[in-house]
Amino acid sequence: MSAVERLLSRAVKEISPGSIVNLGIGLPTQVMHYLPENFDVQIHSENGILGAWKQAEPALMDPFLIDAAGAYVSLREGASLFDSAVSFAMIRRARLDLTMIGAFEVDALGNLANWKIPGKFSPGIGGAMELAQKTKRIVVLTTHTDKHGNPKILKTCRLPLTAKACVSRIISDLAVIDVTPQGLVVREKLTDISNGDLQALTEAELTFETGEAAHEFV
Amino acid sequence: MKKNRTLENAIAAIPSGAVIMVGGFGNPGTPFSLISELVRQGQTDLTVIKNDANEAGHGISRLIEKRQVRKLITTHIGLNKLAIDRMNQGAIDVEFHPQGILAEKIRTAGAGSFGFLTDIGIDSEITRPEDLVDWKGTAYKVEMALSADFALIHAAQADWLGNLVYRGSAINFSPLMAMAANHVVVETPDLGAPGRFKPEHVHTPGAFVDSVVPLESLTSDYGILEHHVRR
């Protein structure tokens, strides 16, 4: 299993039956493909869909039906379509149970930065501020380090924030980490890595609920 | 009164310097034919309001590439590297808003109101001190309504009174923009006589629409983009 597959197959377990879930651009939108066919969930896509589902077979693919990342989706029975004002009313009125979202940086206080790298790559806010500020539970999906090997899980975010103290849990390719009042707590390790090595790849201080020899991964 | 116009006449009403709302989130809802005609006619110094910048070589990215756009008011341009480069070079002024806030600013103008209060982004760098008001002990951010001279809209179906029906996820900003702009130009591949829609199924009532441009066919822009198909 690749690092990304490991992350995604763990992330899918975050989704409770009967919930309404938004999946952000990047790693989160891929989580949908790990859901069992008959799983009881309504996927919200901020471009105006409640009840989005996996890509249809080629003959049934609709060019007028995409998710927020541009991927072609289908609709489950009971789906609804609506304009952007209604879509974000749903978000700001906290009708969503869970948002999984990507990050440039996330920190020990649960602050999230994912919209602006000044002068380099500023994709923009999109739905992120409203989702991060108003969804009942925010789970960040991110590689543990950036492509240069630098930590993305920091003591304090340095980039402009998307929202303060909004993140409940971080799932990386290496570990499941909760944001708690006492700081970051490692709940599971997703690969065979020592506590010392995991800490070395993380700028924020970690405490370990798992023992050194814990093998939660399979 | 019939609102049918030719593509050329409908777009010729737009002067250089105009503020233009463009429907669409990614491809669905983007009025590619109206935009192509705007590229051909070459109006400049435009302010464009659209959720995103489409993708390089498509939709409003072509207006940016031909340097017809002075300012882009948007939410997310992460799928258009070219637009990000132009922004970083200072060749285009980009103003970002949270997506639902942009929608609500447009909806507010469309409803004839002037602004609303929110807490979205209140702790972030998008909020300046002068944007804050205190009301009975709580701080709120003031968001002003956003209107435009023109809106360019794609409808799946229309009648010649300007009643519109959208399809799939192509609804997005279109009904809001159709309410907020002073002059609304709609393209549709399926224009028919009044009476074709059940009245309760009309998404945008014709009162908001000024011009309807029938399209003979849809170009490949409206089709499936191969690089977004999951294999």
Coordinates of C-alpha atoms in Angstrom, one line a residue:
Chain A
M1 CA 0.0 0.0 0.0
S2 CA 1.4 3.4 -0.9
A3 CA 1.6 6.2 1.6
V4 CA -1.4 8.0 0.1
E5 CA -3.5 4.8 0.0
R6 CA -2.6 4.2 3.7
L7 CA -3.8 7.7 4.5
L8 CA -7.0 7.5 2.5
S9 CA -8.0 4.1 3.7
R10 CA -7.6 5.4 7.3
A11 CA -9.5 8.6 6.5
V12 CA -12.5 6.8 5.3
K13 CA -13.1 5.4 8.8
E14 CA -13.7 8.9 10.1
I15 CA -17.1 9.0 8.3
S16 CA -20.0 8.0 10.5
P17 CA -23.1 6.4 9.0
G18 CA -25.9 8.9 8.4
S19 CA -23.6 12.0 8.3
I20 CA -23.3 14.9 5.8
V21 CA -19.6 15.2 4.7
N22 CA -17.7 17.7 2.6
L23 CA -14.5 16.6 1.0
G24 CA -12.0 19.3 0.0
I25 CA -9.9 19.6 -3.1
G26 CA -6.8 17.3 -3.1
L27 CA -6.5 14.2 -0.9
P28 CA -10.0 14.5 0.6
T29 CA -12.0 14.2 -2.6
Q30 CA -10.2 10.9 -3.2
V31 CA -11.7 9.5 0.0
M32 CA -15.0 9.0 -1.8
H33 CA -13.5 6.2 -3.8
Y34 CA -12.8 4.2 -0.6
L35 CA -16.4 4.3 0.6
P36 CA -18.4 1.1 0.3
E37 CA -21.1 1.3 -2.4
N38 CA -24.1 1.1 0.0
F39 CA -22.6 3.3 2.7
D40 CA -25.1 5.6 4.4
V41 CA -23.6 9.1 3.8
Q42 CA -24.5 12.3 1.9
I43 CA -21.5 13.9 0.3
H44 CA -21.8 17.7 0.0
S45 CA -19.9 19.4 -2.7
E46 CA -19.9 23.2 -2.3
N47 CA -20.6 23.9 -5.9
G48 CA -24.2 22.9 -5.2
I49 CA -24.6 19.2 -4.6
L50 CA -25.9 17.2 -1.6
G51 CA -25.6 13.5 -2.4
A52 CA -22.7 13.4 -4.8
W53 CA -21.2 10.0 -5.6
K54 CA -18.5 8.3 -7.5
Q55 CA -17.8 8.9 -11.2
A56 CA -20.4 7.3 -13.4
E57 CA -19.5 4.8 -16.2
P58 CA -18.3 6.6 -19.3
A59 CA -21.6 6.5 -21.2
L60 CA -23.4 8.1 -18.2
M61 CA -20.8 10.7 -17.4
D62 CA -22.4 14.2 -17.3
P63 CA -20.1 17.2 -18.3
F64 CA -22.5 19.4 -16.3
L65 CA -22.0 17.6 -13.1
I66 CA -18.7 18.0 -11.3
D67 CA -17.4 18.2 -7.8
A68 CA -15.5 21.2 -6.4
A69 CA -12.2 19.8 -7.8
G70 CA -13.6 19.4 -11.3
A71 CA -14.0 15.6 -11.2
Y72 CA -17.1 14.1 -12.8
V73 CA -19.5 12.8 -10.2
S74 CA -22.9 11.1 -10.2
L75 CA -25.9 11.6 -7.9
R76 CA -27.2 9.1 -5.4
E77 CA -30.9 8.6 -4.9
G78 CA -32.3 11.5 -2.8
A79 CA -29.7 14.0 -4.1
S80 CA -30.4 17.7 -4.5
L81 CA -28.9 20.4 -6.6
F82 CA -28.9 24.1 -5.6
D83 CA -27.2 27.5 -6.1
S84 CA -24.1 28.7 -4.3
A85 CA -25.9 30.9 -1.8
V86 CA -28.0 27.9 -0.7
S87 CA -24.9 25.6 -0.6
F88 CA -23.1 28.0 1.7
A89 CA -26.1 28.6 3.8
M90 CA -26.0 24.9 4.5
I91 CA -22.3 25.3 5.5
R92 CA -22.6 28.4 7.6
R93 CA -25.7 27.0 9.4
A94 CA -23.6 24.1 10.5
R95 CA -25.7 21.4 8.7
L96 CA -22.5 19.6 7.8
D97 CA -21.2 17.0 10.3
L98 CA -17.6 16.6 9.0
T99 CA -15.3 18.3 6.6
M100 CA -12.0 16.7 5.5
I101 CA -9.7 19.4 4.2
G102 CA -6.1 19.7 2.9
A103 CA -3.5 21.9 4.5
F104 CA -0.3 23.8 3.6
E105 CA 0.3 24.1 7.4
V106 CA -1.5 23.0 10.5
D107 CA -0.4 23.7 14.1
A108 CA -0.6 22.5 17.7
L109 CA -3.5 24.9 18.4
G110 CA -5.5 23.5 15.5
N111 CA -5.0 26.6 13.4
L112 CA -5.2 25.9 9.6
A113 CA -3.4 27.6 6.7
N114 CA -4.4 26.4 3.2
W115 CA -5.2 29.4 1.0
K116 CA -2.2 31.6 0.4
I117 CA 1.6 31.2 0.0
P118 CA 2.4 34.9 -0.6
G119 CA 4.1 35.5 -4.0
K120 CA 4.2 31.8 -4.8
F121 CA 1.1 29.8 -4.8
S122 CA -2.1 31.4 -3.7
P123 CA -5.0 29.4 -5.0
G124 CA -7.5 31.4 -3.0
I125 CA -10.0 30.9 -0.2
G126 CA -12.6 28.9 -2.1
G127 CA -15.0 27.4 0.4
A128 CA -12.3 26.7 3.0
M129 CA -12.9 29.6 5.5
E130 CA -16.6 28.9 5.8
L131 CA -16.1 25.1 6.0
A132 CA -13.3 25.4 8.5
Q133 CA -15.1 28.0 10.7
K134 CA -18.6 26.4 10.6
T135 CA -18.4 22.6 10.2
K136 CA -19.0 20.6 13.4
R137 CA -15.8 18.6 12.9
I138 CA -12.7 19.3 10.8
V139 CA -10.2 16.6 10.0
V140 CA -7.1 17.6 8.1
L141 CA -5.7 15.1 5.6
T142 CA -2.1 15.9 4.7
T143 CA 1.2 14.3 3.9
H144 CA 3.3 14.5 7.1
T145 CA 6.0 16.6 5.4
D146 CA 6.1 18.7 2.2
K147 CA 7.8 17.6 -1.0
H148 CA 11.1 18.9 0.4
G149 CA 10.7 16.9 3.5
N150 CA 9.9 19.9 5.8
P151 CA 7.3 19.5 8.5
K152 CA 3.8 20.6 7.8
I153 CA 2.6 20.1 11.4
L154 CA 4.0 23.1 13.1
K155 CA 4.2 24.8 16.6
T156 CA 2.5 27.8 15.0
C157 CA 1.4 28.3 11.4
R158 CA 3.5 30.9 9.6
L159 CA 1.3 31.3 6.5
P160 CA -1.9 33.5 6.6
L161 CA -4.6 31.5 8.4
T162 CA -7.7 30.1 6.9
A163 CA -9.3 29.7 10.4
K164 CA -8.1 29.7 14.0
A165 CA -8.4 26.6 16.3
C166 CA -10.7 24.8 13.9
V167 CA -9.0 21.4 13.5
S168 CA -10.0 18.4 15.6
R169 CA -7.8 15.7 14.1
I170 CA -4.9 15.4 11.6
I171 CA -4.5 12.2 9.5
S172 CA -1.1 12.0 7.7
D173 CA 0.5 9.2 5.9
L174 CA 2.3 8.3 9.1
A175 CA -0.1 8.9 12.0
V176 CA -3.5 9.9 13.4
I177 CA -3.0 12.9 15.7
D178 CA -5.6 14.7 17.8
V179 CA -5.6 18.4 18.6
T180 CA -6.3 18.6 22.4
P181 CA -6.0 21.4 25.0
Q182 CA -2.8 19.6 26.1
G183 CA -1.4 19.8 22.6
L184 CA -1.0 17.2 19.8
V185 CA -1.6 13.6 20.9
V186 CA -0.7 10.7 18.6
R187 CA -3.6 8.2 18.7
E188 CA -2.4 5.8 16.0
K189 CA 0.7 5.2 13.9
L190 CA -0.1 4.1 10.4
T191 CA 3.4 2.7 9.6
D192 CA 6.3 1.1 11.4
I193 CA 8.0 4.3 12.7
S194 CA 9.5 5.0 16.1
N195 CA 8.2 7.8 18.3
G196 CA 11.5 9.5 17.9
D197 CA 11.5 9.4 14.2
L198 CA 7.9 10.6 14.0
Q199 CA 8.7 13.5 16.4
A200 CA 11.7 14.4 14.2
L201 CA 9.4 14.9 11.2
T202 CA 7.0 17.1 13.2
E203 CA 7.8 20.6 14.4
A204 CA 5.1 20.7 17.1
E205 CA 5.7 18.7 20.2
L206 CA 3.9 15.3 20.2
T207 CA 2.7 13.2 23.1
F208 CA 2.1 9.5 22.4
E209 CA -0.9 7.6 23.5
T210 CA 0.5 4.7 21.6
G211 CA 3.5 2.8 23.1
E212 CA 6.9 2.6 21.3
A213 CA 6.0 -0.9 20.3
A214 CA 2.4 -0.2 19.3
H215 CA 1.5 -1.6 15.9
E216 CA -2.0 -0.2 15.2
F217 CA -1.1 -0.4 11.5
V218 CA -1.7 -3.6 9.6
Chain B
M1 CA -41.6 40.7 -26.1
K2 CA -38.9 38.5 -27.6
K3 CA -35.5 38.9 -26.0
N4 CA -33.7 36.9 -28.7
R5 CA -30.4 38.5 -29.9
T6 CA -27.5 37.4 -32.1
L7 CA -24.3 36.5 -30.3
E8 CA -22.6 39.5 -31.9
N9 CA -25.2 42.1 -31.0
A10 CA -25.6 40.8 -27.4
I11 CA -21.9 41.1 -26.7
A12 CA -21.5 44.4 -28.6
A13 CA -23.5 46.1 -25.9
I14 CA -20.6 45.6 -23.5
P15 CA -18.2 48.6 -23.5
S16 CA -14.5 48.4 -22.4
G17 CA -14.2 49.1 -18.7
A18 CA -17.4 47.2 -17.9
V19 CA -17.9 45.1 -14.7
I20 CA -19.0 41.7 -15.8
M21 CA -20.3 38.7 -13.7
V22 CA -19.7 35.4 -15.4
G23 CA -21.6 32.3 -14.2
G24 CA -20.0 28.9 -13.8
F25 CA -18.0 26.9 -11.2
G26 CA -15.3 25.2 -13.3
N27 CA -16.8 24.3 -16.6
P28 CA -20.4 23.7 -15.8
G29 CA -22.3 26.9 -16.1
T30 CA -19.5 28.8 -17.9
P31 CA -20.9 30.6 -20.9
F32 CA -18.1 29.7 -23.3
S33 CA -19.8 31.0 -26.4
L34 CA -20.5 34.4 -25.0
I35 CA -16.9 34.6 -23.7
S36 CA -15.5 33.6 -27.1
E37 CA -17.4 36.4 -28.7
L38 CA -16.0 38.8 -26.0
V39 CA -12.5 37.6 -26.8
R40 CA -13.2 38.1 -30.6
Q41 CA -14.6 41.6 -30.1
G42 CA -11.7 42.5 -27.8
Q43 CA -13.2 44.9 -25.2
T44 CA -10.5 45.7 -22.6
D45 CA -10.1 47.0 -19.0
L46 CA -12.8 44.6 -17.8
T47 CA -13.5 43.7 -14.2
V48 CA -14.6 40.1 -14.2
I49 CA -16.5 38.5 -11.3
K50 CA -16.4 34.7 -11.4
N51 CA -16.0 31.9 -8.9
D52 CA -12.8 30.7 -10.5
A53 CA -10.5 31.5 -13.5
N54 CA -11.5 28.3 -15.5
E55 CA -8.4 26.4 -16.7
A56 CA -5.7 27.7 -18.9
G57 CA -6.9 28.1 -22.5
H58 CA -10.6 27.9 -21.6
G59 CA -13.4 30.3 -20.6
I60 CA -12.4 33.5 -18.9
S61 CA -8.7 32.4 -18.8
R62 CA -8.7 33.4 -22.5
L63 CA -9.8 36.9 -21.6
I64 CA -6.9 37.0 -19.0
E65 CA -4.5 35.6 -21.6
K66 CA -5.5 38.3 -24.1
R67 CA -5.0 40.9 -21.4
Q68 CA -8.6 42.1 -21.5
V69 CA -9.1 41.8 -17.8
R70 CA -7.8 44.5 -15.4
K71 CA -9.3 42.9 -12.2
L72 CA -10.7 39.5 -11.2
I73 CA -13.0 39.2 -8.2
T74 CA -13.0 35.5 -7.4
T75 CA -12.8 32.8 -4.8
H76 CA -10.3 30.2 -6.0
I77 CA -7.9 30.0 -9.0
G78 CA -5.9 26.9 -7.9
L79 CA -6.8 25.0 -11.1
N80 CA -5.3 27.8 -13.4
K81 CA -1.5 28.1 -12.9
L82 CA -1.4 30.7 -15.7
A83 CA -3.8 33.0 -13.8
I84 CA -1.7 32.5 -10.6
D85 CA 1.4 33.5 -12.6
R86 CA -0.3 36.6 -14.0
M87 CA -1.3 37.6 -10.5
N88 CA 2.2 37.0 -9.1
Q89 CA 3.6 39.2 -12.0
G90 CA 1.2 41.9 -11.1
A91 CA -0.4 41.7 -14.6
I92 CA -3.8 41.3 -13.2
D93 CA -5.4 42.5 -9.9
V94 CA -7.0 39.5 -8.1
E95 CA -9.4 40.0 -5.2
F96 CA -10.3 36.8 -3.2
H97 CA -13.4 36.3 -1.2
P98 CA -14.7 33.3 0.7
Q99 CA -16.9 31.5 -1.8
G100 CA -20.2 31.7 0.1
I101 CA -19.5 35.3 1.0
L102 CA -19.0 36.1 -2.7
A103 CA -22.3 34.3 -3.5
E104 CA -24.1 36.2 -0.7
K105 CA -22.7 39.6 -1.7
I106 CA -24.1 38.9 -5.2
R107 CA -27.4 37.6 -3.8
T108 CA -27.7 40.7 -1.6
A109 CA -27.3 43.1 -4.6
G110 CA -29.7 40.9 -6.5
A111 CA -32.2 41.3 -3.7
G112 CA -31.9 45.1 -3.7
S113 CA -30.1 45.3 -0.4
F114 CA -26.8 46.9 0.4
G115 CA -24.9 44.6 2.7
F116 CA -24.9 42.1 5.5
L117 CA -23.1 41.2 8.7
T118 CA -21.0 38.0 9.1
D119 CA -18.3 36.4 11.2
I120 CA -16.6 34.6 8.3
G121 CA -12.9 35.5 8.1
I122 CA -13.2 37.9 10.9
D123 CA -9.9 36.8 12.5
S124 CA -8.1 36.5 9.2
E125 CA -6.1 38.9 7.1
I126 CA -9.0 39.5 4.7
T127 CA -10.7 41.6 7.4
R128 CA -9.5 45.2 7.9
P129 CA -10.4 47.1 11.2
E130 CA -12.7 49.5 9.2
D131 CA -14.8 46.5 8.1
L132 CA -15.9 45.8 11.7
V133 CA -19.0 47.0 13.5
D134 CA -20.0 46.5 17.1
W135 CA -23.6 45.7 17.6
K136 CA -24.8 45.2 21.2
G137 CA -21.5 43.9 22.3
T138 CA -20.6 41.6 19.5
A139 CA -18.2 42.4 16.6
Y140 CA -19.4 41.6 13.1
K141 CA -17.8 42.1 9.7
V142 CA -19.7 44.3 7.2
E143 CA -19.9 42.8 3.7
M144 CA -21.2 45.1 1.1
A145 CA -23.4 43.9 -1.8
L146 CA -21.7 43.3 -5.2
S147 CA -23.5 44.3 -8.4
A148 CA -22.3 44.5 -12.0
D149 CA -23.0 46.2 -15.3
F150 CA -23.5 42.8 -17.1
A151 CA -23.9 39.1 -16.3
L152 CA -23.1 36.4 -18.8
I153 CA -25.1 33.2 -18.1
H154 CA -25.4 29.7 -19.6
A155 CA -28.8 28.1 -19.3
A156 CA -29.6 24.6 -20.3
Q157 CA -33.0 25.7 -21.5
A158 CA -34.8 29.1 -22.0
D159 CA -37.8 30.6 -23.5
W160 CA -37.9 33.9 -25.4
L161 CA -39.3 35.7 -22.4
G162 CA -36.0 34.9 -20.6
N163 CA -37.3 32.2 -18.3
L164 CA -34.3 29.9 -17.5
V165 CA -33.6 26.4 -16.4
Y166 CA -30.2 25.2 -15.4
R167 CA -28.8 21.7 -15.4
G168 CA -26.7 19.6 -13.0
S169 CA -24.1 21.6 -11.0
A170 CA -24.2 24.4 -13.6
I171 CA -26.6 26.3 -11.4
N172 CA -24.0 27.6 -9.0
F173 CA -23.7 31.4 -9.2
S174 CA -25.9 31.9 -12.3
P175 CA -29.3 32.6 -10.7
L176 CA -27.6 35.0 -8.2
M177 CA -25.7 36.9 -10.9
A178 CA -28.8 37.1 -13.1
M179 CA -30.5 39.0 -10.3
A180 CA -27.5 41.3 -9.5
A181 CA -26.4 42.6 -12.9
N182 CA -28.0 45.5 -14.7
H183 CA -28.0 43.8 -18.1
V184 CA -28.2 40.0 -18.3
V185 CA -27.1 38.1 -21.4
V186 CA -28.0 34.4 -21.5
E187 CA -26.8 31.8 -24.0
T188 CA -28.7 28.6 -24.4
P189 CA -28.6 25.6 -26.8
D190 CA -32.3 25.1 -26.3
L191 CA -34.5 28.1 -26.8
G192 CA -38.2 27.6 -27.2
A193 CA -41.6 29.3 -27.0
P194 CA -43.2 30.4 -23.7
G195 CA -45.3 27.7 -22.1
R196 CA -42.6 25.0 -22.5
F197 CA -41.8 25.0 -18.7
K198 CA -44.1 24.2 -15.8
P199 CA -44.1 27.6 -14.1
E200 CA -43.0 26.1 -10.8
H201 CA -39.9 24.6 -12.5
V202 CA -38.5 27.9 -13.7
H203 CA -35.1 28.6 -11.9
T204 CA -34.7 32.3 -13.0
P205 CA -37.8 34.3 -13.9
G206 CA -37.6 36.2 -17.2
A207 CA -37.9 39.6 -15.5
F208 CA -34.2 39.4 -14.7
V209 CA -33.1 38.6 -18.2
D210 CA -32.4 41.1 -21.0
S211 CA -31.0 39.1 -23.9
V212 CA -31.2 35.5 -24.9
V213 CA -28.7 34.2 -27.5
P214 CA -29.6 30.8 -29.1
L215 CA -26.6 28.5 -29.7
E216 CA -26.8 26.3 -32.8
S217 CA -24.5 23.7 -31.1
L218 CA -22.2 23.3 -28.1
T219 CA -18.4 23.3 -28.7
S220 CA -16.0 20.8 -27.1
D221 CA -15.6 23.2 -24.2
Y222 CA -19.0 22.1 -22.9
G223 CA -18.0 18.4 -23.1
I224 CA -16.0 16.0 -20.9
L225 CA -12.5 17.2 -20.1
E226 CA -10.3 14.1 -20.4
H227 CA -7.9 15.1 -17.7
H228 CA -10.7 15.2 -15.1
V229 CA -11.8 11.6 -15.9
R230 CA -10.7 9.1 -13.3
R231 CA -9.1 6.0 -14.9

